[in-house]
Amino acid sequence: MSRYWSDLVSDLSPYVAGEQPKIADLLKLNTNENPYGPSPKAIEAIRAAAGDRLKLYPDNESIALRDAIARLYGLDRNQVFVGNGSDEVLAHVFNGLFRHEGRSLWLPDITYSFYRSFCALFRIPVQLVPLADDYALNPADYTGPHAKPPAGIIFSNPNAPTGIAISLSDVESIARANPDTPVVVDEAYVDFGCESSVSLLKTCPNLVVVHTLSKSRSLAGLRVGYAMASPEIVEGLVRVKDSFNSYPLDTLAQAGAIAAIEDTDYFNQTCQAVVATRETLTHNLTALGFEVLPSKTNFVFARHPRHDAADLSRALRDQRILVRHFRQPRIDQFLRITVGTPDDCARLCKVLSGIVK
Ligand SMILES: *Cc1c(COP(=O)(O)O)cnc(C)c1O
């Protein structure tokens, strides 16, 4: 506490990121980074852009990058909004779309915890909608008649940290049942086995689909994310962005992101490798007695009937393997484990089998 802080600051509940310790031979399976690294073409493009041109400000509209994203999904440039990581895109979404006097934002009780941090920052009232007992999101919980329309609806699909996805038709039913409400689908993990809701933009003008290059494109360090929505919604986000930071994406990030998005072969190969390893990992964890939720992401969410999750997490750390454990009601017996390379997962399962035997 400090008397120099704004009133707001003491009420914040900042997001806690997974740790990034510098320990030799550490196996990091705690922040859902992609083990295969970025496309070599992205690295090449960043190198090529690292020159005298850096004396100039970057393109504040990120035209070439937005065009590359628009081409990928068959959209117009004015339906694409880019930002410094999808966390920043989400911040502008919360600030620009969810602040409606006297109305609450609806979100699952178990989802990406940053949403609650943004609600505190932007003073948005929250209406938590519990997931079902099996941790599935029930669309009917969002489609009933509301006394007041929600200020917004947001969820990740596939959800984090459960890994469970809902279908396109379920997303559509939520968007259509709430025509006066922005419905935001955070598709951070969609490339690992799900279909994007982006095709619904044609019929759902209230839908916002958010993507990141941090996971499936393996560029967490470059900080690039984007939202796809109607031109009207994108214009609103641009107004917020240009009242905050006109240049969220530097020249290197724009160059690297374009090359990564255009390297379809590398993208397909690495995503398929992650999905194949996820299936093997799920099988091997199940054989060790874990219950593993059905994942469509690059992580699995698993619990063991006879071993406390906090103990397991500590025991793994003692053997230089990091996984994520959330001290949160309903999920405090689960571990969230990022899908690494086949070798990473073999090392994890070997150590785990020693612990749970
Ligand atoms: C990783 C993640 C993000 C953040 O992505 P960045 O682009 O790295 O900011 C957003 N939403 C979910 C659900 C995530 O898991």
PDB file of C-alpha atoms in Angstrom, residues 204-328:
ATOM      1  CA  CYS A 204     -22.996 -13.314 -35.743  1.00  0.00           C
ATOM      2  CA  PRO A 205     -22.167  -9.586 -35.681  1.00  0.00           C
ATOM      3  CA  ASN A 206     -21.676  -9.702 -31.895  1.00  0.00           C
ATOM      4  CA  LEU A 207     -18.939 -12.365 -31.999  1.00  0.00           C
ATOM      5  CA  VAL A 208     -15.256 -11.663 -31.289  1.00  0.00           C
ATOM      6  CA  VAL A 209     -12.662 -14.405 -31.870  1.00  0.00           C
ATOM      7  CA  VAL A 210      -9.263 -13.924 -30.199  1.00  0.00           C
ATOM      8  CA  HIS A 211      -6.068 -15.730 -31.257  1.00  0.00           C
ATOM      9  CA  THR A 212      -2.431 -15.710 -30.171  1.00  0.00           C
ATOM     10  CA  LEU A 213       0.860 -16.582 -31.866  1.00  0.00           C
ATOM     11  CA  SER A 214       2.253 -17.691 -28.485  1.00  0.00           C
ATOM     12  CA  LYS A 215       1.037 -21.284 -28.551  1.00  0.00           C
ATOM     13  CA  SER A 216       0.495 -22.916 -31.949  1.00  0.00           C
ATOM     14  CA  ARG A 217       3.029 -20.612 -33.707  1.00  0.00           C
ATOM     15  CA  SER A 218       5.551 -20.961 -30.854  1.00  0.00           C
ATOM     16  CA  LEU A 219       6.195 -17.209 -30.599  1.00  0.00           C
ATOM     17  CA  ALA A 220       5.391 -16.482 -26.937  1.00  0.00           C
ATOM     18  CA  GLY A 221       8.456 -14.225 -26.773  1.00  0.00           C
ATOM     19  CA  LEU A 222       7.423 -12.082 -29.749  1.00  0.00           C
ATOM     20  CA  ARG A 223       4.102 -10.926 -28.196  1.00  0.00           C
ATOM     21  CA  VAL A 224       1.555 -11.002 -31.011  1.00  0.00           C
ATOM     22  CA  GLY A 225      -2.171 -11.649 -30.718  1.00  0.00           C
ATOM     23  CA  TYR A 226      -5.231 -10.634 -32.690  1.00  0.00           C
ATOM     24  CA  ALA A 227      -9.003 -10.394 -32.627  1.00  0.00           C
ATOM     25  CA  MET A 228     -11.389 -11.015 -35.503  1.00  0.00           C
ATOM     26  CA  ALA A 229     -14.827  -9.405 -35.453  1.00  0.00           C
ATOM     27  CA  SER A 230     -17.205  -7.146 -37.363  1.00  0.00           C
ATOM     28  CA  PRO A 231     -15.676  -3.898 -38.723  1.00  0.00           C
ATOM     29  CA  GLU A 232     -17.824  -2.018 -36.207  1.00  0.00           C
ATOM     30  CA  ILE A 233     -16.323  -3.869 -33.240  1.00  0.00           C
ATOM     31  CA  VAL A 234     -12.787  -3.609 -34.661  1.00  0.00           C
ATOM     32  CA  GLU A 235     -13.230   0.144 -35.036  1.00  0.00           C
ATOM     33  CA  GLY A 236     -14.127   0.357 -31.349  1.00  0.00           C
ATOM     34  CA  LEU A 237     -11.020  -1.607 -30.375  1.00  0.00           C
ATOM     35  CA  VAL A 238      -8.834   0.631 -32.561  1.00  0.00           C
ATOM     36  CA  ARG A 239     -10.254   3.693 -30.799  1.00  0.00           C
ATOM     37  CA  VAL A 240      -9.255   2.215 -27.421  1.00  0.00           C
ATOM     38  CA  LYS A 241      -5.811   1.166 -28.688  1.00  0.00           C
ATOM     39  CA  ASP A 242      -5.088   4.599 -30.152  1.00  0.00           C
ATOM     40  CA  SER A 243      -6.000   6.165 -26.810  1.00  0.00           C
ATOM     41  CA  PHE A 244      -3.453   3.950 -25.070  1.00  0.00           C
ATOM     42  CA  ASN A 245      -0.522   2.971 -27.332  1.00  0.00           C
ATOM     43  CA  SER A 246      -0.497   3.598 -31.086  1.00  0.00           C
ATOM     44  CA  TYR A 247       2.489   1.293 -31.647  1.00  0.00           C
ATOM     45  CA  PRO A 248       1.850  -1.927 -29.707  1.00  0.00           C
ATOM     46  CA  LEU A 249       3.607  -4.073 -32.324  1.00  0.00           C
ATOM     47  CA  ASP A 250       7.179  -3.254 -33.178  1.00  0.00           C
ATOM     48  CA  THR A 251       8.693  -3.673 -36.637  1.00  0.00           C
ATOM     49  CA  LEU A 252      10.375  -6.987 -35.745  1.00  0.00           C
ATOM     50  CA  ALA A 253       7.189  -8.461 -34.309  1.00  0.00           C
ATOM     51  CA  GLN A 254       5.177  -7.533 -37.391  1.00  0.00           C
ATOM     52  CA  ALA A 255       7.783  -9.056 -39.734  1.00  0.00           C
ATOM     53  CA  GLY A 256       8.135 -12.268 -37.705  1.00  0.00           C
ATOM     54  CA  ALA A 257       4.403 -12.696 -37.287  1.00  0.00           C
ATOM     55  CA  ILE A 258       3.703 -12.386 -41.019  1.00  0.00           C
ATOM     56  CA  ALA A 259       6.343 -14.993 -41.879  1.00  0.00           C
ATOM     57  CA  ALA A 260       5.067 -17.357 -39.161  1.00  0.00           C
ATOM     58  CA  ILE A 261       1.479 -17.048 -40.374  1.00  0.00           C
ATOM     59  CA  GLU A 262       2.504 -17.711 -43.968  1.00  0.00           C
ATOM     60  CA  ASP A 263       4.581 -20.826 -43.172  1.00  0.00           C
ATOM     61  CA  THR A 264       1.657 -23.224 -43.352  1.00  0.00           C
ATOM     62  CA  ASP A 265       3.766 -26.393 -43.732  1.00  0.00           C
ATOM     63  CA  TYR A 266       5.795 -25.807 -40.583  1.00  0.00           C
ATOM     64  CA  PHE A 267       2.642 -24.855 -38.689  1.00  0.00           C
ATOM     65  CA  ASN A 268       0.781 -27.999 -39.754  1.00  0.00           C
ATOM     66  CA  GLN A 269       3.718 -30.306 -38.996  1.00  0.00           C
ATOM     67  CA  THR A 270       4.358 -28.931 -35.510  1.00  0.00           C
ATOM     68  CA  CYS A 271       0.676 -28.818 -34.527  1.00  0.00           C
ATOM     69  CA  GLN A 272       0.244 -32.428 -35.665  1.00  0.00           C
ATOM     70  CA  ALA A 273       3.309 -33.453 -33.655  1.00  0.00           C
ATOM     71  CA  VAL A 274       1.897 -31.813 -30.506  1.00  0.00           C
ATOM     72  CA  VAL A 275      -1.489 -33.497 -31.000  1.00  0.00           C
ATOM     73  CA  ALA A 276       0.110 -36.929 -31.506  1.00  0.00           C
ATOM     74  CA  THR A 277       2.255 -36.494 -28.373  1.00  0.00           C
ATOM     75  CA  ARG A 278      -0.784 -35.342 -26.405  1.00  0.00           C
ATOM     76  CA  GLU A 279      -2.586 -38.576 -27.237  1.00  0.00           C
ATOM     77  CA  THR A 280       0.418 -40.675 -26.155  1.00  0.00           C
ATOM     78  CA  LEU A 281       0.816 -38.638 -22.972  1.00  0.00           C
ATOM     79  CA  THR A 282      -2.884 -39.019 -22.147  1.00  0.00           C
ATOM     80  CA  HIS A 283      -2.605 -42.774 -22.645  1.00  0.00           C
ATOM     81  CA  ASN A 284       0.515 -43.047 -20.473  1.00  0.00           C
ATOM     82  CA  LEU A 285      -0.865 -40.874 -17.660  1.00  0.00           C
ATOM     83  CA  THR A 286      -4.059 -42.938 -17.649  1.00  0.00           C
ATOM     84  CA  ALA A 287      -1.933 -46.075 -17.324  1.00  0.00           C
ATOM     85  CA  LEU A 288      -0.343 -44.486 -14.216  1.00  0.00           C
ATOM     86  CA  GLY A 289      -3.810 -44.104 -12.678  1.00  0.00           C
ATOM     87  CA  PHE A 290      -4.462 -40.461 -13.590  1.00  0.00           C
ATOM     88  CA  GLU A 291      -7.844 -39.207 -14.697  1.00  0.00           C
ATOM     89  CA  VAL A 292      -7.143 -37.007 -17.731  1.00  0.00           C
ATOM     90  CA  LEU A 293      -9.802 -34.630 -19.038  1.00  0.00           C
ATOM     91  CA  PRO A 294     -10.340 -34.858 -22.829  1.00  0.00           C
ATOM     92  CA  SER A 295      -7.969 -32.190 -24.163  1.00  0.00           C
ATOM     93  CA  LYS A 296      -8.078 -30.318 -27.476  1.00  0.00           C
ATOM     94  CA  THR A 297      -5.081 -28.171 -26.471  1.00  0.00           C
ATOM     95  CA  ASN A 298      -1.294 -28.416 -26.060  1.00  0.00           C
ATOM     96  CA  PHE A 299      -1.697 -29.358 -22.389  1.00  0.00           C
ATOM     97  CA  VAL A 300      -3.508 -31.978 -20.351  1.00  0.00           C
ATOM     98  CA  PHE A 301      -5.404 -31.462 -17.105  1.00  0.00           C
ATOM     99  CA  ALA A 302      -5.043 -34.515 -14.896  1.00  0.00           C
ATOM    100  CA  ARG A 303      -5.632 -35.689 -11.330  1.00  0.00           C
ATOM    101  CA  HIS A 304      -4.641 -38.795  -9.438  1.00  0.00           C
ATOM    102  CA  PRO A 305      -7.168 -40.429  -7.075  1.00  0.00           C
ATOM    103  CA  ARG A 306      -4.501 -41.265  -4.470  1.00  0.00           C
ATOM    104  CA  HIS A 307      -1.998 -38.403  -4.722  1.00  0.00           C
ATOM    105  CA  ASP A 308      -2.464 -34.793  -3.711  1.00  0.00           C
ATOM    106  CA  ALA A 309      -1.782 -32.451  -6.625  1.00  0.00           C
ATOM    107  CA  ALA A 310       0.282 -29.961  -4.609  1.00  0.00           C
ATOM    108  CA  ASP A 311       2.463 -32.850  -3.359  1.00  0.00           C
ATOM    109  CA  LEU A 312       2.880 -34.187  -6.883  1.00  0.00           C
ATOM    110  CA  SER A 313       3.789 -30.761  -8.192  1.00  0.00           C
ATOM    111  CA  ARG A 314       6.427 -30.363  -5.462  1.00  0.00           C
ATOM    112  CA  ALA A 315       7.825 -33.842  -6.034  1.00  0.00           C
ATOM    113  CA  LEU A 316       8.153 -33.126  -9.752  1.00  0.00           C
ATOM    114  CA  ARG A 317       9.868 -29.813  -9.060  1.00  0.00           C
ATOM    115  CA  ASP A 318      12.390 -31.633  -6.857  1.00  0.00           C
ATOM    116  CA  GLN A 319      13.281 -33.590  -9.987  1.00  0.00           C
ATOM    117  CA  ARG A 320      13.484 -30.433 -12.115  1.00  0.00           C
ATOM    118  CA  ILE A 321      10.131 -30.763 -13.846  1.00  0.00           C
ATOM    119  CA  LEU A 322       7.735 -27.825 -13.657  1.00  0.00           C
ATOM    120  CA  VAL A 323       3.981 -28.245 -14.132  1.00  0.00           C
ATOM    121  CA  ARG A 324       1.192 -25.854 -13.158  1.00  0.00           C
ATOM    122  CA  HIS A 325      -0.951 -26.311 -10.065  1.00  0.00           C
ATOM    123  CA  PHE A 326      -3.833 -23.938  -9.265  1.00  0.00           C
ATOM    124  CA  ARG A 327      -4.861 -23.469  -5.629  1.00  0.00           C
ATOM    125  CA  GLN A 328      -8.442 -22.849  -6.593  1.00  0.00           C
TER     126      GLN A 328
END
